[in-house]
């Protein structure tokens, strides 16, 4: 089973809570503050495992949660940080935030890692709030919530060479002849339903990865046949190996086939045609092939090299592999990771974000919403007076009081924030 696109939900661990504690010492009625910080919540991390080539592991499990940090302890002891949750993905995995559409990570090299959701910072214990004025603060911070997000994971296989062509032209047979891969081969269309990878070793000890892709037909770029989703896997190949049934076995015209496939590639992504292309004129063992090849060469306008081969007699295969390896040697191994960077976008987003919004409930209550204000709230220990006071100062600092007043709030009006309700007071 091959899976190359999947949506999942990830939630990094919340930070542990900081605590309020005091030293108990003989002769000292009330010792100094001794509440330690909470540990950090676990990150969700993706790591490339080159042994994988499908996202199948994400097919059944769609929710991933990392553990929360341990709460702080007395005697100033820090709670333990939670271990990250590390999930393995194949090379060529792209991760996108569903809400913003932004690419979070593009993972290519073996062992490469990316933090997909950052664990929350541990809350600070009361030691950290001690000042000259308030040497024994009864205040501690709850842990910061871990980042949660819906993500779209997409795989674009990384292969050096991609086999493209109409169905039944012999792509899978070629892969089976030049590598140890054992793809399904048959004389009906769309025998290959998902990509197969094989490692090819040339006679002069060079090697490259060859991807056998499902056959393309007219309209593939719009999703006809197995189309679109597999064209995606051509994107990261450095050389396109275009296989043509030169015997026109099914009564088709080889040159017309060639044109159609290239049009599909172009319509999917025009830069695909700038990529080096090598033509494998297959089925040369069949009687019609010689004449067709001569005609094809006359019609061909592009200066792509043409290699007559037969996967049955193995004629021409050796030369074809040398040509592919030579071409690969000329091109730098540069996978061009996807360029958008999340930092840039987040920055833009935060600039516009005031940190909160005000709406009203049907009963007239004012409702505060927004990522920043909700986070501050979650990090506040609402059972302690001093924490609540600190929270009110933070809200004032963000301009919340001012904004409420502008919306018409008066003393005694109800204000809601998540599951908490308080009275507006100037
Ligand atoms: N005579 C002859 N037949 C061939 C040659 N190469 C492949 N075939 C036959 O062509 C048919 C299709 O081969 P496949 O390798 O399955 O074709 P494909 O391009 O992978 O097809 P899809 O997976 O459907 O896109 C099979 O019956 C093969 O035996 C060849 O060089 N000569
Ligand atoms: Mg096939």
CSV table of C-alpha atoms and ligand atoms in Angstrom, one decimal:
chain,number,residue,atom,x,y,z
A,1,UNK,CA,0.0,0.0,0.0
A,2,UNK,CA,1.4,3.3,-1.1
A,3,UNK,CA,0.3,6.5,0.6
A,4,UNK,CA,1.7,9.8,-0.4
A,5,UNK,CA,-0.7,12.3,1.0
A,6,UNK,CA,-2.3,12.4,4.4
A,7,UNK,CA,-3.7,14.9,7.0
A,8,UNK,CA,-3.0,14.5,10.7
A,9,UNK,CA,-3.3,16.4,13.9
A,10,UNK,CA,-0.3,17.0,16.1
A,11,UNK,CA,-0.2,18.4,19.6
A,12,UNK,CA,3.1,19.1,21.4
A,13,UNK,CA,3.3,18.6,25.1
A,14,UNK,CA,2.3,21.4,27.5
A,15,UNK,CA,4.9,22.8,29.8
A,16,UNK,CA,4.7,21.6,33.4
A,17,UNK,CA,3.4,24.1,36.0
A,18,UNK,CA,5.7,26.1,38.1
A,19,UNK,CA,4.8,25.9,41.8
A,20,UNK,CA,4.5,28.0,44.9
A,21,UNK,CA,6.5,26.7,47.8
A,22,UNK,CA,8.5,28.0,50.7
A,23,UNK,CA,11.5,26.8,52.5
A,24,UNK,CA,10.8,25.4,55.9
A,25,UNK,CA,13.6,26.0,58.3
A,26,UNK,CA,13.8,25.7,62.0
A,27,UNK,CA,14.0,29.2,63.6
A,28,UNK,CA,12.8,30.8,60.3
A,29,UNK,CA,9.0,31.2,60.5
A,30,UNK,CA,8.5,31.7,56.8
A,31,UNK,CA,11.5,30.8,54.6
A,32,UNK,CA,12.2,32.2,51.2
A,33,UNK,CA,10.4,31.0,48.0
A,34,UNK,CA,11.4,27.5,46.9
A,35,UNK,CA,8.9,26.6,44.1
A,36,UNK,CA,10.7,25.2,41.1
A,37,UNK,CA,9.9,25.7,37.4
A,38,UNK,CA,8.0,23.2,35.4
A,39,UNK,CA,9.7,21.1,32.7
A,40,UNK,CA,9.2,21.8,29.0
A,41,UNK,CA,6.6,19.9,27.1
A,42,UNK,CA,7.8,17.4,24.4
A,43,UNK,CA,8.2,18.6,20.8
A,44,UNK,CA,6.8,16.7,17.9
A,45,UNK,CA,9.7,16.0,15.6
A,46,UNK,CA,9.8,14.4,12.2
A,47,UNK,CA,13.0,12.5,11.2
A,48,UNK,CA,13.9,11.2,7.8
A,49,UNK,CA,14.4,7.4,7.6
A,50,UNK,CA,15.8,6.5,4.1
A,51,UNK,CA,14.4,3.0,4.5
A,52,UNK,CA,10.9,4.3,4.1
A,53,UNK,CA,9.2,5.3,0.9
A,54,UNK,CA,5.6,5.7,1.8
A,55,UNK,CA,3.5,7.6,4.4
A,56,UNK,CA,1.6,4.4,5.2
A,57,UNK,CA,2.4,4.7,8.9
A,58,UNK,CA,0.1,7.7,9.0
A,59,UNK,CA,-2.8,6.0,7.4
A,60,UNK,CA,-4.4,4.6,10.6
A,61,UNK,CA,-3.0,6.8,13.3
A,62,UNK,CA,-4.0,10.4,12.7
A,63,UNK,CA,-3.5,11.9,16.2
A,64,UNK,CA,-0.1,12.4,17.7
A,65,UNK,CA,0.5,13.9,21.1
A,66,UNK,CA,3.8,14.5,22.9
A,67,UNK,CA,3.9,14.4,26.7
A,68,UNK,CA,3.7,17.3,29.0
A,69,UNK,CA,6.6,18.5,31.2
A,70,UNK,CA,6.7,17.6,34.8
A,71,UNK,CA,5.5,20.2,37.3
A,72,UNK,CA,8.1,22.0,39.4
A,73,UNK,CA,8.9,20.8,42.8
A,74,UNK,CA,9.8,22.1,46.2
A,75,UNK,CA,13.4,23.0,47.2
A,76,UNK,CA,13.7,24.9,43.9
A,77,UNK,CA,13.7,21.7,41.9
A,78,UNK,CA,12.9,21.9,38.2
A,79,UNK,CA,10.4,19.5,36.8
A,80,UNK,CA,11.7,17.1,34.1
A,81,UNK,CA,11.5,18.1,30.5
A,82,UNK,CA,9.4,15.7,28.4
A,83,UNK,CA,11.0,13.6,25.7
A,84,UNK,CA,10.2,14.6,22.2
A,85,UNK,CA,7.9,12.4,20.1
A,86,UNK,CA,10.0,11.5,17.1
A,87,UNK,CA,8.1,10.2,14.0
A,88,UNK,CA,9.9,8.7,11.0
A,89,UNK,CA,9.1,9.8,7.5
A,90,UNK,CA,10.5,9.0,4.1
A,91,UNK,CA,12.9,11.3,2.3
A,92,UNK,CA,11.0,13.8,0.2
A,93,UNK,CA,8.4,14.5,2.8
A,94,UNK,CA,6.8,18.0,2.9
A,95,UNK,CA,4.8,19.2,5.9
A,96,UNK,CA,2.3,22.0,5.5
A,97,UNK,CA,0.1,23.8,8.1
A,98,UNK,CA,-3.5,23.2,7.0
A,99,UNK,CA,-4.8,26.5,8.3
A,100,UNK,CA,-2.1,28.8,6.8
A,101,UNK,CA,-1.0,26.6,3.9
A,102,UNK,CA,2.6,27.4,4.8
A,103,UNK,CA,5.3,24.8,4.4
A,104,UNK,CA,6.7,24.0,7.8
A,105,UNK,CA,9.4,21.5,6.7
A,106,UNK,CA,10.8,19.9,3.6
A,107,UNK,CA,12.7,16.8,4.7
A,108,UNK,CA,15.2,15.3,2.3
A,109,UNK,CA,18.4,13.9,3.8
A,110,UNK,CA,18.7,10.8,5.9
A,111,UNK,CA,18.4,11.6,9.6
A,112,UNK,CA,17.3,15.2,8.9
A,113,UNK,CA,15.0,16.5,11.6
A,114,UNK,CA,12.4,19.2,11.9
A,115,UNK,CA,10.3,20.4,14.8
A,116,UNK,CA,6.7,20.2,13.6
A,117,UNK,CA,5.1,21.4,16.8
A,118,UNK,CA,7.1,23.0,19.6
A,119,UNK,CA,6.4,21.9,23.2
A,120,UNK,CA,5.3,24.5,25.7
A,121,UNK,CA,7.8,26.1,28.0
A,122,UNK,CA,7.6,25.1,31.7
A,123,UNK,CA,5.9,27.6,33.9
A,124,UNK,CA,8.1,29.5,36.4
A,125,UNK,CA,8.0,28.7,40.0
A,126,UNK,CA,7.7,31.3,42.7
A,127,UNK,CA,11.5,31.6,43.2
A,128,UNK,CA,11.5,33.5,39.9
A,129,UNK,CA,9.0,36.1,41.0
A,130,UNK,CA,10.9,37.1,44.1
A,131,UNK,CA,11.9,40.8,44.2
A,132,UNK,CA,13.2,43.1,46.9
A,133,UNK,CA,9.7,44.4,47.3
A,134,UNK,CA,8.0,41.1,47.3
A,135,UNK,CA,10.5,38.5,48.7
A,136,UNK,CA,7.9,35.8,49.3
A,137,UNK,CA,5.7,35.9,46.3
A,138,UNK,CA,2.6,33.6,46.2
A,139,UNK,CA,2.7,33.4,42.5
A,140,UNK,CA,3.7,30.8,39.9
A,141,UNK,CA,3.0,30.3,36.3
A,142,UNK,CA,1.3,27.4,34.6
A,143,UNK,CA,3.1,25.7,31.8
A,144,UNK,CA,2.8,27.2,28.3
A,145,UNK,CA,0.5,25.1,26.1
A,146,UNK,CA,2.2,23.0,23.4
A,147,UNK,CA,1.6,24.0,19.8
A,148,UNK,CA,-1.2,22.1,18.2
A,149,UNK,CA,-1.9,22.1,14.5
A,150,UNK,CA,-3.5,20.1,11.7
A,151,UNK,CA,-0.9,19.3,9.1
A,152,UNK,CA,-0.9,18.0,5.6
A,153,UNK,CA,2.0,15.6,4.9
A,154,UNK,CA,2.9,15.1,1.4
A,155,UNK,CA,5.5,12.8,-0.2
A,156,UNK,CA,7.4,13.7,-3.3
A,157,UNK,CA,9.7,10.8,-3.9
A,158,UNK,CA,13.3,11.5,-4.3
A,159,UNK,CA,14.8,9.6,-7.2
A,160,UNK,CA,17.5,10.6,-9.7
A,161,UNK,CA,15.6,9.4,-12.7
A,162,UNK,CA,11.9,9.2,-13.4
A,163,UNK,CA,10.3,6.9,-16.0
A,164,UNK,CA,7.5,8.5,-17.8
A,165,UNK,CA,5.4,7.3,-20.7
A,166,UNK,CA,2.0,5.9,-21.8
A,167,UNK,CA,0.7,2.8,-20.0
A,168,UNK,CA,2.1,-0.5,-21.3
A,169,UNK,CA,5.1,0.9,-23.0
A,170,UNK,CA,7.4,-1.2,-20.8
A,171,UNK,CA,8.5,1.1,-17.9
A,172,UNK,CA,8.1,-1.5,-15.2
A,173,UNK,CA,9.7,-4.1,-17.4
A,174,UNK,CA,12.7,-1.8,-17.8
A,175,UNK,CA,13.0,-1.2,-14.1
A,176,UNK,CA,12.9,-4.9,-13.5
A,177,UNK,CA,15.7,-5.5,-16.0
A,178,UNK,CA,18.1,-2.9,-14.6
A,179,UNK,CA,17.5,-3.2,-10.9
A,180,UNK,CA,16.5,-5.8,-8.2
A,181,UNK,CA,13.0,-4.3,-8.0
A,182,UNK,CA,10.1,-6.7,-8.9
A,183,UNK,CA,7.3,-4.5,-10.1
A,184,UNK,CA,4.1,-6.0,-11.5
A,185,UNK,CA,4.2,-6.3,-15.3
A,186,UNK,CA,1.2,-7.0,-17.6
A,187,UNK,CA,-0.2,-6.2,-21.0
A,188,UNK,CA,-3.1,-4.1,-19.7
A,189,UNK,CA,-3.1,-0.4,-18.9
A,190,UNK,CA,-2.3,1.0,-15.4
A,191,UNK,CA,-0.6,-2.2,-14.2
A,192,UNK,CA,1.5,0.1,-12.0
A,193,UNK,CA,-0.7,1.9,-9.5
A,194,UNK,CA,2.0,3.5,-7.4
A,195,UNK,CA,5.6,4.4,-7.8
A,196,UNK,CA,8.3,1.7,-7.5
A,197,UNK,CA,11.9,2.6,-6.7
A,198,UNK,CA,14.9,0.6,-7.8
A,199,UNK,CA,18.7,1.1,-7.4
A,200,UNK,CA,20.5,0.8,-10.8
A,201,UNK,CA,24.1,-0.2,-10.9
A,202,UNK,CA,25.9,0.5,-14.2
A,203,UNK,CA,28.6,-1.8,-15.5
A,204,UNK,CA,31.2,0.9,-14.6
A,205,UNK,CA,30.2,0.9,-10.9
A,206,UNK,CA,28.0,4.0,-10.9
A,207,UNK,CA,24.6,3.9,-9.4
A,208,UNK,CA,21.4,5.9,-9.3
A,209,UNK,CA,17.8,5.6,-8.1
A,210,UNK,CA,15.2,5.0,-10.8
A,211,UNK,CA,11.5,5.6,-10.1
A,212,UNK,CA,8.9,3.6,-12.2
A,213,UNK,CA,5.8,5.7,-12.3
A,214,UNK,CA,2.2,4.9,-13.3
A,215,UNK,CA,1.5,5.4,-16.9
A,216,UNK,CA,0.3,8.9,-18.1
A,217,UNK,CA,-2.5,9.6,-20.6
A,218,UNK,CA,-3.9,12.6,-22.2
A,219,UNK,CA,-5.5,14.8,-19.5
A,220,UNK,CA,-3.1,13.5,-16.8
A,221,UNK,CA,-2.3,17.0,-15.5
A,222,UNK,CA,-6.0,17.4,-14.8
A,223,UNK,CA,-6.1,14.2,-12.9
A,224,UNK,CA,-7.3,11.9,-15.7
A,225,UNK,CA,-6.0,8.3,-15.3
A,226,UNK,CA,-3.7,8.2,-12.3
A,227,UNK,CA,-2.5,11.6,-13.4
A,228,UNK,CA,-1.8,14.4,-11.2
A,229,UNK,CA,-0.9,12.7,-8.0
A,230,UNK,CA,1.9,10.8,-9.7
A,231,UNK,CA,3.1,13.7,-11.8
A,232,UNK,CA,4.1,15.1,-8.4
A,233,UNK,CA,6.8,12.5,-8.1
A,234,UNK,CA,8.4,13.6,-11.4
A,235,UNK,CA,9.1,17.0,-9.8
A,236,UNK,CA,12.1,15.9,-7.8
A,237,UNK,CA,13.8,13.7,-10.4
A,238,UNK,CA,16.9,15.1,-12.1
A,239,UNK,CA,16.5,13.3,-15.4
A,240,UNK,CA,13.4,12.2,-17.2
A,241,UNK,CA,13.6,8.9,-18.9
A,242,UNK,CA,10.8,8.9,-21.5
A,243,UNK,CA,9.8,5.4,-22.6
A,244,UNK,CA,8.1,5.0,-25.9
A,245,UNK,CA,6.6,1.8,-27.4
A,246,UNK,CA,8.4,2.1,-30.8
A,247,UNK,CA,6.5,-0.8,-32.2
A,248,UNK,CA,3.2,1.1,-31.8
A,249,UNK,CA,1.8,-2.2,-30.4
A,250,UNK,CA,-1.6,-0.9,-29.7
A,251,UNK,CA,-1.9,0.8,-33.0
A,252,UNK,CA,-0.8,4.2,-31.6
A,253,UNK,CA,1.6,6.5,-33.2
A,254,UNK,CA,4.9,6.7,-31.2
A,255,UNK,CA,5.6,10.3,-32.1
A,256,UNK,CA,2.1,11.4,-31.1
A,257,UNK,CA,2.6,9.5,-27.8
A,258,UNK,CA,5.8,11.4,-27.2
A,259,UNK,CA,4.1,14.7,-27.9
A,260,UNK,CA,1.1,14.0,-25.7
A,261,UNK,CA,3.2,13.0,-22.7
A,262,UNK,CA,5.4,16.1,-23.0
A,263,UNK,CA,2.4,18.3,-23.2
A,264,UNK,CA,1.0,16.7,-20.0
A,265,UNK,CA,4.4,17.4,-18.3
A,266,UNK,CA,4.4,20.9,-19.5
A,267,UNK,CA,0.8,21.6,-18.4
A,268,UNK,CA,1.5,20.3,-15.0
A,269,UNK,CA,4.7,22.3,-14.6
A,270,UNK,CA,6.4,24.1,-17.5
A,271,UNK,CA,9.9,23.7,-15.9
A,272,UNK,CA,9.6,19.9,-16.3
A,273,UNK,CA,10.5,20.4,-19.9
A,274,UNK,CA,13.7,22.2,-19.1
A,275,UNK,CA,14.9,19.1,-17.3
A,276,UNK,CA,17.2,16.8,-19.2
A,277,UNK,CA,15.2,14.1,-21.1
A,278,UNK,CA,16.5,10.9,-22.5
A,279,UNK,CA,14.3,8.9,-24.9
A,280,UNK,CA,14.2,5.1,-24.6
A,281,UNK,CA,12.7,3.7,-27.8
A,282,UNK,CA,11.5,0.4,-26.5
A,283,UNK,CA,10.2,-2.9,-28.0
A,284,UNK,CA,12.8,-2.8,-30.8
A,285,UNK,CA,12.6,-6.6,-31.0
A,286,UNK,CA,9.2,-6.3,-32.7
A,287,UNK,CA,9.3,-6.1,-36.5
A,288,UNK,CA,7.5,-2.7,-37.0
A,289,UNK,CA,9.9,-0.9,-34.7
A,290,UNK,CA,12.8,-0.2,-37.1
A,291,UNK,CA,10.7,1.8,-39.6
A,292,UNK,CA,8.8,3.6,-36.8
A,293,UNK,CA,12.1,4.6,-35.2
A,294,UNK,CA,13.4,6.1,-38.5
A,295,UNK,CA,10.2,8.1,-38.8
A,296,UNK,CA,10.3,9.2,-35.2
A,297,UNK,CA,13.8,10.5,-35.5
A,298,UNK,CA,12.8,12.5,-38.6
A,299,UNK,CA,9.8,14.1,-36.7
A,300,UNK,CA,11.7,14.8,-33.5
A,301,UNK,CA,12.3,18.5,-33.1
A,302,UNK,CA,14.0,18.6,-29.7
A,303,UNK,CA,17.6,17.4,-29.4
A,304,UNK,CA,16.9,14.8,-26.8
A,305,UNK,CA,19.1,11.7,-27.3
A,306,UNK,CA,17.2,8.6,-28.5
A,307,UNK,CA,18.3,5.0,-27.4
A,308,UNK,CA,16.8,2.1,-29.2
A,309,UNK,CA,16.3,-0.8,-26.6
A,310,UNK,CA,14.5,-4.0,-26.0
A,311,UNK,CA,13.8,-5.2,-22.5
A,312,UNK,CA,13.3,-8.7,-24.0
A,313,UNK,CA,16.6,-9.1,-25.8
A,314,UNK,CA,18.4,-6.5,-23.5
A,315,UNK,CA,19.7,-4.8,-26.6
A,316,UNK,CA,20.8,-1.2,-26.0
A,317,UNK,CA,20.2,-1.3,-22.3
A,318,UNK,CA,23.8,-1.0,-21.3
A,319,UNK,CA,24.3,2.1,-23.5
A,320,UNK,CA,21.2,3.7,-22.2
A,321,UNK,CA,22.3,3.3,-18.6
A,322,UNK,CA,25.7,4.8,-19.4
A,323,UNK,CA,24.0,7.8,-21.0
A,324,UNK,CA,21.8,8.3,-18.0
A,325,UNK,CA,24.7,8.1,-15.5
A,326,UNK,CA,26.7,10.5,-17.7
A,327,UNK,CA,23.9,13.0,-17.7
A,328,UNK,CA,23.5,12.7,-13.9
A,329,UNK,CA,27.2,13.3,-13.5
A,330,UNK,CA,26.8,16.6,-15.3
A,331,UNK,CA,24.0,17.8,-13.0
A,332,UNK,CA,24.6,18.8,-9.4
A,333,UNK,CA,22.7,16.9,-6.8
A,334,UNK,CA,20.4,19.7,-5.9
A,335,UNK,CA,16.9,18.9,-4.8
A,336,UNK,CA,15.8,22.5,-4.4
A,337,UNK,CA,13.9,22.3,-1.2
A,338,UNK,CA,10.7,24.2,-1.2
A,339,UNK,CA,11.5,27.8,-0.5
A,340,UNK,CA,8.8,29.4,1.6
A,341,UNK,CA,10.0,29.8,5.1
A,342,UNK,CA,7.6,29.8,8.0
A,343,UNK,CA,9.4,32.4,10.1
A,344,UNK,CA,8.7,35.0,7.4
A,345,UNK,CA,5.0,34.3,7.4
A,346,UNK,CA,4.6,34.1,11.1
A,347,UNK,CA,6.3,37.5,11.4
A,348,UNK,CA,3.9,39.0,9.0
A,349,UNK,CA,1.0,37.4,10.8
A,350,UNK,CA,2.1,38.7,14.3
A,351,UNK,CA,2.6,42.2,13.1
A,352,UNK,CA,-1.1,42.4,12.2
A,353,UNK,CA,-2.2,40.5,15.3
A,354,UNK,CA,-3.1,42.6,18.3
A,355,UNK,CA,-3.1,39.5,20.4
A,356,UNK,CA,-6.8,39.6,21.1
A,357,UNK,CA,-10.2,40.3,19.7
A,358,UNK,CA,-13.5,41.4,21.3
A,359,UNK,CA,-16.9,40.0,20.4
A,360,UNK,CA,-20.2,39.9,22.3
A,361,UNK,CA,-22.4,37.1,23.4
A,362,UNK,CA,-26.2,37.3,23.0
A,363,UNK,CA,-26.5,38.0,26.8
A,364,UNK,CA,-24.5,41.2,26.3
A,365,UNK,CA,-21.3,39.8,27.8
A,366,UNK,CA,-18.0,40.9,26.2
A,367,UNK,CA,-15.9,37.9,24.9
A,368,UNK,CA,-12.1,38.0,24.6
A,369,UNK,CA,-10.6,35.8,21.9
A,370,UNK,CA,-7.1,35.3,20.4
A,371,UNK,CA,-4.1,33.1,20.6
A,372,UNK,CA,-2.0,35.3,22.7
A,373,UNK,CA,-4.5,36.3,25.3
A,374,UNK,CA,-5.7,32.7,25.6
A,375,UNK,CA,-2.2,31.5,26.1
A,376,UNK,CA,-1.6,34.1,28.9
A,377,UNK,CA,-4.8,32.9,30.5
A,378,UNK,CA,-3.8,29.2,30.4
A,379,UNK,CA,-0.5,30.1,32.0
A,380,UNK,CA,-2.1,31.9,34.9
A,381,UNK,CA,-2.9,30.0,38.1
A,382,UNK,CA,-6.4,31.4,38.7
A,383,UNK,CA,-6.5,30.1,42.2
A,384,UNK,CA,-4.0,32.6,43.5
A,385,UNK,CA,-4.7,36.2,44.0
A,386,UNK,CA,-1.2,37.4,43.1
A,387,UNK,CA,-1.3,35.5,39.8
A,388,UNK,CA,-4.7,37.0,39.0
A,389,UNK,CA,-3.3,40.5,39.7
A,390,UNK,CA,-0.4,39.8,37.4
A,391,UNK,CA,-2.8,38.6,34.7
A,392,UNK,CA,-4.8,41.9,34.9
A,393,UNK,CA,-1.7,43.9,34.6
A,394,UNK,CA,-0.7,41.9,31.5
A,395,UNK,CA,-4.1,42.5,30.0
A,396,UNK,CA,-3.9,46.2,30.7
A,397,UNK,CA,-0.4,46.2,29.1
A,398,UNK,CA,-1.9,44.7,25.9
A,399,UNK,CA,-4.5,47.4,25.8
A,400,UNK,CA,-7.4,45.1,26.6
A,401,UNK,CA,-9.0,47.5,29.2
A,402,UNK,CA,-8.8,50.4,26.8
A,403,UNK,CA,-10.3,48.4,24.0
A,404,UNK,CA,-13.2,47.1,26.2
A,405,UNK,CA,-13.9,50.7,27.2
A,406,UNK,CA,-14.0,51.7,23.6
A,407,UNK,CA,-16.5,48.9,22.9
A,408,UNK,CA,-18.7,50.4,25.6
A,409,UNK,CA,-17.9,48.2,28.6
A,410,UNK,CA,-18.7,49.7,31.9
A,411,UNK,CA,-17.9,48.8,35.5
A,412,UNK,CA,-19.7,45.6,36.5
A,413,UNK,CA,-20.2,44.3,32.9
A,414,UNK,CA,-19.3,40.6,32.4
A,415,UNK,CA,-16.2,39.7,30.4
A,416,UNK,CA,-15.6,36.1,29.3
A,417,UNK,CA,-12.3,34.4,28.3
A,418,UNK,CA,-12.5,30.7,27.5
A,419,UNK,CA,-14.3,29.1,30.5
A,420,UNK,CA,-13.6,32.1,32.8
A,421,UNK,CA,-15.8,35.0,33.6
A,422,UNK,CA,-15.0,38.2,35.4
A,423,UNK,CA,-16.4,41.7,36.1
A,424,UNK,CA,-15.0,44.6,34.2
A,425,UNK,CA,-13.6,47.1,36.6
A,426,UNK,CA,-11.6,50.3,35.9
B,1,LIG,N1,8.0,-7.3,-27.2
B,1,LIG,C1,8.3,-6.5,-26.2
B,1,LIG,N2,7.4,-6.4,-25.2
B,1,LIG,C2,7.7,-5.7,-24.1
B,1,LIG,C3,8.9,-5.0,-24.0
B,1,LIG,N3,9.0,-4.3,-22.8
B,1,LIG,C4,7.8,-4.6,-22.2
B,1,LIG,N4,7.0,-5.4,-23.0
B,1,LIG,C5,5.6,-5.8,-22.7
B,1,LIG,O1,4.8,-4.7,-22.6
B,1,LIG,C6,3.7,-5.0,-21.6
B,1,LIG,C7,3.6,-3.8,-20.7
B,1,LIG,O2,4.8,-3.8,-19.9
B,1,LIG,P1,4.9,-3.0,-18.5
B,1,LIG,O3,6.3,-3.0,-18.1
B,1,LIG,O4,3.9,-3.6,-17.5
B,1,LIG,O5,4.4,-1.6,-19.0
B,1,LIG,P2,4.3,-0.2,-18.1
B,1,LIG,O6,4.8,0.9,-19.0
B,1,LIG,O7,4.9,-0.4,-16.8
B,1,LIG,O8,2.7,-0.1,-18.0
B,1,LIG,P3,1.8,0.6,-16.9
B,1,LIG,O9,2.4,0.2,-15.6
B,1,LIG,O10,0.5,0.1,-17.1
B,1,LIG,O11,2.0,2.1,-17.1
B,1,LIG,C8,4.1,-6.3,-21.0
B,1,LIG,O12,3.3,-7.3,-21.5
B,1,LIG,C9,5.5,-6.5,-21.3
B,1,LIG,O13,5.9,-7.9,-21.4
B,1,LIG,C10,9.9,-5.2,-25.1
B,1,LIG,O14,11.0,-4.6,-25.1
B,1,LIG,N5,9.5,-5.9,-26.1
B,2,LIG,MG1,4.2,-0.3,-15.0
